[in-house]
Amino acid sequence: MISQTFTVINPTGFHVRPTKAFVQAASSFPCKISVISKGKKVNGKSSLSMLTLAIAAQEEVTLEVDGDQEAEALERLGQLLTDIYE
């Protein structure tokens, strides 16, 4: 298992559009993906679970990845957490 903390820089936080992109990308990896924010840990492959985190701009989010292709998943998903969406 590997993990890393990222800061969400999208001015409107992690709303529906970035959540959808994140979950689609997460689902393409065979490993277990967890997202931790404000002490709550959820399945990173579930849109509903991700939206319950209500991640706002400038919040830190920890991404935990465990299994096959974990390094690739961490890099790709970390990039999505720090992208700016319109």
GROMACS .gro file of C-alpha atoms in nm, residues 13-76:
model
   64
   13GLY     CA    1  -1.377   2.219  -0.467
   14PHE     CA    2  -1.429   1.860  -0.576
   15HIS     CA    3  -1.784   1.875  -0.711
   16VAL     CA    4  -1.974   1.640  -0.947
   17ARG     CA    5  -1.764   1.686  -1.263
   18PRO     CA    6  -1.422   1.621  -1.107
   19THR     CA    7  -1.569   1.341  -0.896
   20LYS     CA    8  -1.700   1.169  -1.209
   21ALA     CA    9  -1.360   1.197  -1.381
   22PHE     CA   10  -1.185   1.068  -1.067
   23VAL     CA   11  -1.416   0.767  -1.024
   24GLN     CA   12  -1.391   0.674  -1.394
   25ALA     CA   13  -1.012   0.682  -1.374
   26ALA     CA   14  -1.006   0.497  -1.041
   27SER     CA   15  -1.230   0.224  -1.179
   28SER     CA   16  -0.981   0.157  -1.458
   29PHE     CA   17  -0.721   0.034  -1.207
   30PRO     CA   18  -0.739  -0.314  -1.050
   31CYS     CA   19  -0.623  -0.193  -0.708
   32LYS     CA   20  -0.817  -0.081  -0.401
   33ILE     CA   21  -0.844   0.299  -0.383
   34SER     CA   22  -0.942   0.492  -0.071
   35VAL     CA   23  -0.978   0.866  -0.025
   36ILE     CA   24  -0.946   1.024   0.320
   37SER     CA   25  -1.068   1.373   0.404
   38LYS     CA   26  -1.154   1.528   0.740
   39GLY     CA   27  -1.102   1.194   0.912
   40LYS     CA   28  -1.347   1.009   0.687
   41LYS     CA   29  -1.226   0.727   0.459
   42VAL     CA   30  -1.432   0.628   0.152
   43ASN     CA   31  -1.408   0.404  -0.154
   44GLY     CA   32  -1.249   0.608  -0.434
   45LYS     CA   33  -1.438   0.406  -0.695
   46SER     CA   34  -1.780   0.521  -0.570
   47SER     CA   35  -1.920   0.856  -0.686
   48LEU     CA   36  -2.169   0.874  -0.402
   49SER     CA   37  -1.904   0.800  -0.141
   50MET     CA   38  -1.672   1.060  -0.290
   51LEU     CA   39  -1.943   1.327  -0.294
   52THR     CA   40  -2.018   1.266   0.076
   53LEU     CA   41  -1.671   1.400   0.155
   54ALA     CA   42  -1.774   1.747   0.031
   55ILE     CA   43  -1.413   1.835  -0.050
   56ALA     CA   44  -1.369   2.213  -0.069
   57ALA     CA   45  -1.094   2.416  -0.233
   58GLN     CA   46  -0.760   2.412  -0.053
   59GLU     CA   47  -0.850   2.102   0.151
   60GLU     CA   48  -0.596   1.827   0.193
   61VAL     CA   49  -0.698   1.481   0.077
   62THR     CA   50  -0.503   1.161   0.135
   63LEU     CA   51  -0.513   0.899  -0.135
   64GLU     CA   52  -0.438   0.536  -0.036
   65VAL     CA   53  -0.379   0.281  -0.312
   66ASP     CA   54  -0.324  -0.091  -0.255
   67GLY     CA   55  -0.266  -0.363  -0.515
   68ASP     CA   56  -0.164  -0.402  -0.877
   69GLN     CA   57  -0.060  -0.082  -1.059
   70GLU     CA   58  -0.072   0.118  -0.736
   71ALA     CA   59   0.209   0.356  -0.837
   72GLU     CA   60   0.041   0.437  -1.167
   73ALA     CA   61  -0.295   0.482  -0.997
   74LEU     CA   62  -0.150   0.713  -0.731
   75GLU     CA   63   0.015   0.932  -0.994
   76ARG     CA   64  -0.291   0.955  -1.222
   0.00000   0.00000   0.00000
